[in-house]
Amino acid sequence: MTAMLKLDVDGRAVEVPQGATVMDAATRLGIFVPHFCYHKKLSIAANCRMCLVQVEKAPKPMPACATPAAEGMKVWTQSEQAKQAQNSVMEFLLINHPLDCPICDQGGECQLQDLAVGYGKGQSRYAEEKRVVLHKSVGPLVSMEEMSRCIHCTRCVRFGQEIAGVMELGMMGRGEHSEIVTFVGRSVDSELSGNMIDICPVGALTSKPFRYSARTWELSRRKSVSPHDGLGANLVVQVKHNRVMRVLPLENEQVNECWISDKDRFSYEGLNSEERLTKPMLREGSGWREVEWQEALEHVAKRLGAIRSRHGAEQIGALASPHATLEEMALLAKLARGLGSENVDFRLRQADFSIDAKRAGAPWLGMKIAELGALDRVLVAGSFLRKDHPLIANRLRQAAKRGQQVSLIHVAGDDPLIALANKAVCAPAALPDLLAQVLRAAAEARGKPVPALAAGANAGAAAKAIAASLASGTNTGLFLGNAVQQHPRAARLHALAQALADILGARFGYLGEAANSVGGYLARCTPAERGLNARAMLESPRRAYLLLGVEPELDCGNPRAATNAMRAAEFVVAMSAFRSRAIDYAHVLLPTAPYTETSGTFVSTEGRMQSFNGVVRPLEDARPGWKVLRVLGNLLELAGFDYDTSEQVRDEACAPDAVATRLDNRVTGVESGLEAEPAPQSSAAMQRIADVPIYFADPIVRRAASLQQTRDARTPMASMHPALAARIGVAAGAKVRVRQEGGEAVLELACDEGLPADCVRIAAGHPATAALGAMYGEITSVERA
Amino acid sequence: MNSAHPPFDPGIYGPEAVLMKGITGENWRLKDYEARGGYAALKKILAEKMAPDAVIAELKRSALRGRGGAGFPTGLKWSFMPRQAPGAKYMVCNSDEGEPGTFKDRDILRYNPHQVIEGMAIGVYATGSTAGYNYIHGEIWDIYERFEEALAEARAAGYIGRNVLGSDFSWELYAHHGWGAYICGEETALLESIEGKKGQPRFRPPFPAGYGLYGRPTTINNTETFAAVPWIMLNGGQAYLELGRPNNGGTKIFSVSGHVERPGNYEVRLGTPFAKLLEMAGGMRGGRRIKAVIPGGSSAPVVPGQVMMQTDLDYDAIAKAGSMLGSGAVIVMDETVCMVRALERLSYFYFEESCGQCTPCREGTGWMYRVVHRIESGRGRQEDLDLLANVAENIMGRTICALGDAAALPVRSFVKHFRDEFQYHIDHKHCLVGAHAAVVGNKAAV
């Protein structure tokens, strides 16, 4: 417990901890000190000088943001000296700032504009020519069109260096020639770049997709929750004329702090895309007919009934997107079960379901997101961390700066922009062995018996280094990423991680892939014992499928199997917000509402249940999914479908206060049960590594036009270690034909020294690779196209 | 980048020279320095195993004040170093001499580099540092190259490296050259620059003594300050103090430029009357009348000539005259000088050299330059004079580093002492004095 400092701000006493600044002390008292460069999440720059205040015994006014509080200090924030200093700084800031507020996107939400009212003069004394700073093009998201507005606070620069972990913007030039630039013509590619727009105190950095589309005072602000990754970022969705115009972060220190990822921020463009499905449609011959809801749902009920009576209910499969709401998933599962089918699942990209029956509860992060920063040792296994979980990566990035040792075990060398303590990369098939090596080394380091799971492992240097780091900690967390969840031997990886956690006394859990990766379990949208899971439903094709927000050729772990199953089915009902490839194989298209047009609930990876309301009315004839399923349940005359509100659905599936009791990562009986697994596939074969690029991950973001123009949304390539490319005899940049499970794709070859030998990295979630097979399966051949 | 050292004018340092005593222009090498008694102070300290505290006490007795401009007592500065702190600690020599009018460090390094090396060795010893850096201005490449040569000599002779002269004192010294930015002479911008970053001052606290180069405790002194240290250690602080005046110990090199017959560096005792320095420099060129003097480098307030003629050259006396001794760059201006044009030139320098980091300096230097430029080109307005003074006032004391003050002080003092000339420019749209008057006047007539 550090001693508190007592000081006086504007005549009011306040106590702050050692190391606090005058700004902190003023904030604690609720006293506002004007500022631009200061931002609570960024390092102190003290360059704008707006926060100058009078400090007793100091000959000059001092910047509140950079002046350490001291015992007995007396500070005046509004004395004559302070005000004079603040007013003069405001005058300096304004002399070269264009007076284009009426046409500036920032107008109405501009810190400079706001403070100029309080600290500026009505008229300028500056009669010289104003500075002109040329515009820059830095990509599809952040606009740098009016850089003359920049006041050089360097918040964007510090954001890049400190939060995003990569310095994409810098200040070039001296004095009045200073300007914010990227490194010679490069674009801003960080997955967190949009936050720079928020923290820019003027209209220098603005949102390219939003520019000139609305004024801030025309927008209604409505709370919502991100439908994308497992974080559950809190959002402010801004709406005008029943249309989502912009998405901004809603500050929640426990979840997303004051940030959101670019995916959360810019995906709203997908909501307004041309591909929105707005009318129920029935297939008629080779064409489609728009129909009323009544007719569409009666048709569905009739056909499902017929298939059930003719072929049995087990011929019906129900697949939900992990981005669907808890309510939708609960009702889909209830509907399938009501029909007599246990074939229901939402874990579309999962390949190994062998521990399903052994789970003690829903797999989750195993702790609170906000607690991540307090860990002193962390192991992340199988995660494209930056792109899969941008803000969890940021938590670890900040913690690593404070001394947290982060180790990474992965199938690719992608830089998470975290100061890693250790990193080990191996082929997907070798991942269980590598984790077993760490387990063995950790057991030895801790002087504990080596678990049977790791008995065959022979710990190498990398594993020993990771184990040594982990074993030296007192508060350790182990986290399994998306690549583990999608791995063909996910069960074994889970068992190994669990054993490692036991030895270390560590907490362990999953970095949940999607907004409702936990919620799907709580909604019981998983098959009980005799049911088929997502993979089995596609590999043993059903006659009928109910798809809820699923685009099987892009969302499933084996798109080839998924597409084949859909094409072969007698009856496919696609409930979706978008027209999709379902138009080729579905028989009924039902326009359901995306998250902005329905009430619903997402349960984040930390088990945070967040319910939200729709922020706009459903587009045309689209309807909330839970209402569609409710009516369908009624039409099928199933019991228990008489809900009035989505809350009733939620509470029936899992009441908010019951969430905690249902979260549990432990599985039982795995030690012996997994011993007899087959040996890893032969090393001569090429293995596929399939990441799901950040902007291909779900149907909404795939239709967000601006995000689709970023570097992260480039068409997938076939990346491999240069040695493999040399063996194949094809140079980087050339086209290759990749064959997998009888399907093929023609892709550009890229070389990446960070990839393990004999692996080909080909992204999933994109039409260019939808003809291929399992994400972590074997590649049949790669040859010059 | 050939070494192109200009011909040397022997005796220019004057009879009172201590730092530059015996300098001929050619005798800069190690053997010459040793022949002049060089490295004796370091040898003595090491042989006697002199306590670091005793070294600092001697320095304090000498009343040596920082020669870079601020005049901070050197002994006191050295005592701020947390000697017991584990790990790397640094001593940095600021040879980023970029202030208009100042050219003394350049000559010290050119003609007497080993004296700086010895001074730094003693500094490293006294402060418990582990290594030194000499940051040399980027536009004097030949001097940087010579210093590297001197370093190689000193290393070969065992003055730098492990176990210097068989003692248990070890240190390393590196030369580092900048690329000519004035701001890198600001000590924290200099540290940033050594670290490979853009030269921009850091805000304080933390101070370099606690968090300096690479985040380690660091002491930064000017070249001339280090050069004075060996003499003090050999002859005693008291002797050095007695060269000058109380609180103004020792000699100081003054870089005299402007309208004098013999511009150059002159080493004189602190407290020497300005009139005597002017005489050493051959007096006013062409026998013209003295109009004004900037006594401490371009950032020091200008002093009217007749006031300066009554002033002695030490920190306190010049402060009393309303200016600063600064780096000791004495810019002498005769009656032909247009003070508006002179200020325009100075303001342009600060406008160009402002690093742009903090608002008052980035915006204010450009504003001041543009207003002065307007007045000079015959487009001045009556309200400009008060505006100029007020803008200067608004920069002063509100910036991260002293460059803001450095830009504001000349403006304030020029307008204060020569307001009539500025007023004349505004009223008549041309100049009052000199050849310049004709040019501008003719233009106005056309």
Tab-separated table of N, CA and C in Angstrom, chain A residues 9 30 41 99 103 150 194 261 286 299 336 362 442 494 555 682:
chain	number	residue	atom	x	y	z
A	9	VAL	N	-6.387	21.302	-5.030
A	9	VAL	CA	-6.640	21.798	-6.377
A	9	VAL	C	-7.819	22.753	-6.304
A	30	GLY	N	-13.232	15.918	-10.060
A	30	GLY	CA	-14.234	16.305	-11.049
A	30	GLY	C	-13.949	17.662	-11.666
A	41	LYS	N	-5.352	6.543	-21.728
A	41	LYS	CA	-4.783	5.241	-22.081
A	41	LYS	C	-3.433	5.355	-22.779
A	99	LEU	N	-10.688	27.328	-40.614
A	99	LEU	CA	-12.007	27.630	-40.043
A	99	LEU	C	-13.072	26.971	-40.911
A	103	ILE	N	-18.007	22.571	-42.683
A	103	ILE	CA	-17.973	21.424	-43.592
A	103	ILE	C	-17.083	20.311	-43.054
A	150	CYS	N	-4.752	19.243	-38.429
A	150	CYS	CA	-4.008	18.531	-37.379
A	150	CYS	C	-3.386	19.533	-36.408
A	194	GLY	N	-9.141	2.219	-36.489
A	194	GLY	CA	-10.265	3.142	-36.366
A	194	GLY	C	-10.268	3.918	-35.063
A	261	SER	N	-12.309	-2.949	-32.236
A	261	SER	CA	-11.543	-3.331	-33.415
A	261	SER	C	-12.195	-2.718	-34.647
A	286	SER	N	-36.543	-23.577	-61.359
A	286	SER	CA	-35.174	-23.094	-61.280
A	286	SER	C	-35.136	-21.650	-60.782
A	299	HIS	N	-45.062	-23.336	-45.718
A	299	HIS	CA	-44.354	-24.245	-46.624
A	299	HIS	C	-43.252	-25.002	-45.878
A	336	ALA	N	-35.705	-28.137	-33.403
A	336	ALA	CA	-35.194	-29.418	-33.910
A	336	ALA	C	-35.595	-30.544	-32.961
A	362	ALA	N	-19.800	-25.395	-20.103
A	362	ALA	CA	-19.482	-24.692	-21.341
A	362	ALA	C	-18.042	-24.195	-21.302
A	442	ALA	N	7.302	-28.842	-17.864
A	442	ALA	CA	6.719	-28.122	-16.731
A	442	ALA	C	6.611	-29.032	-15.514
A	494	HIS	N	-6.853	-30.180	-25.621
A	494	HIS	CA	-7.558	-29.755	-24.414
A	494	HIS	C	-7.040	-30.533	-23.198
A	555	ASP	N	-18.526	-20.806	-43.727
A	555	ASP	CA	-18.505	-20.826	-42.266
A	555	ASP	C	-18.126	-22.175	-41.677
A	682	SER	N	1.686	-38.977	-41.739
A	682	SER	CA	3.075	-39.069	-42.155
A	682	SER	C	3.586	-37.698	-42.567
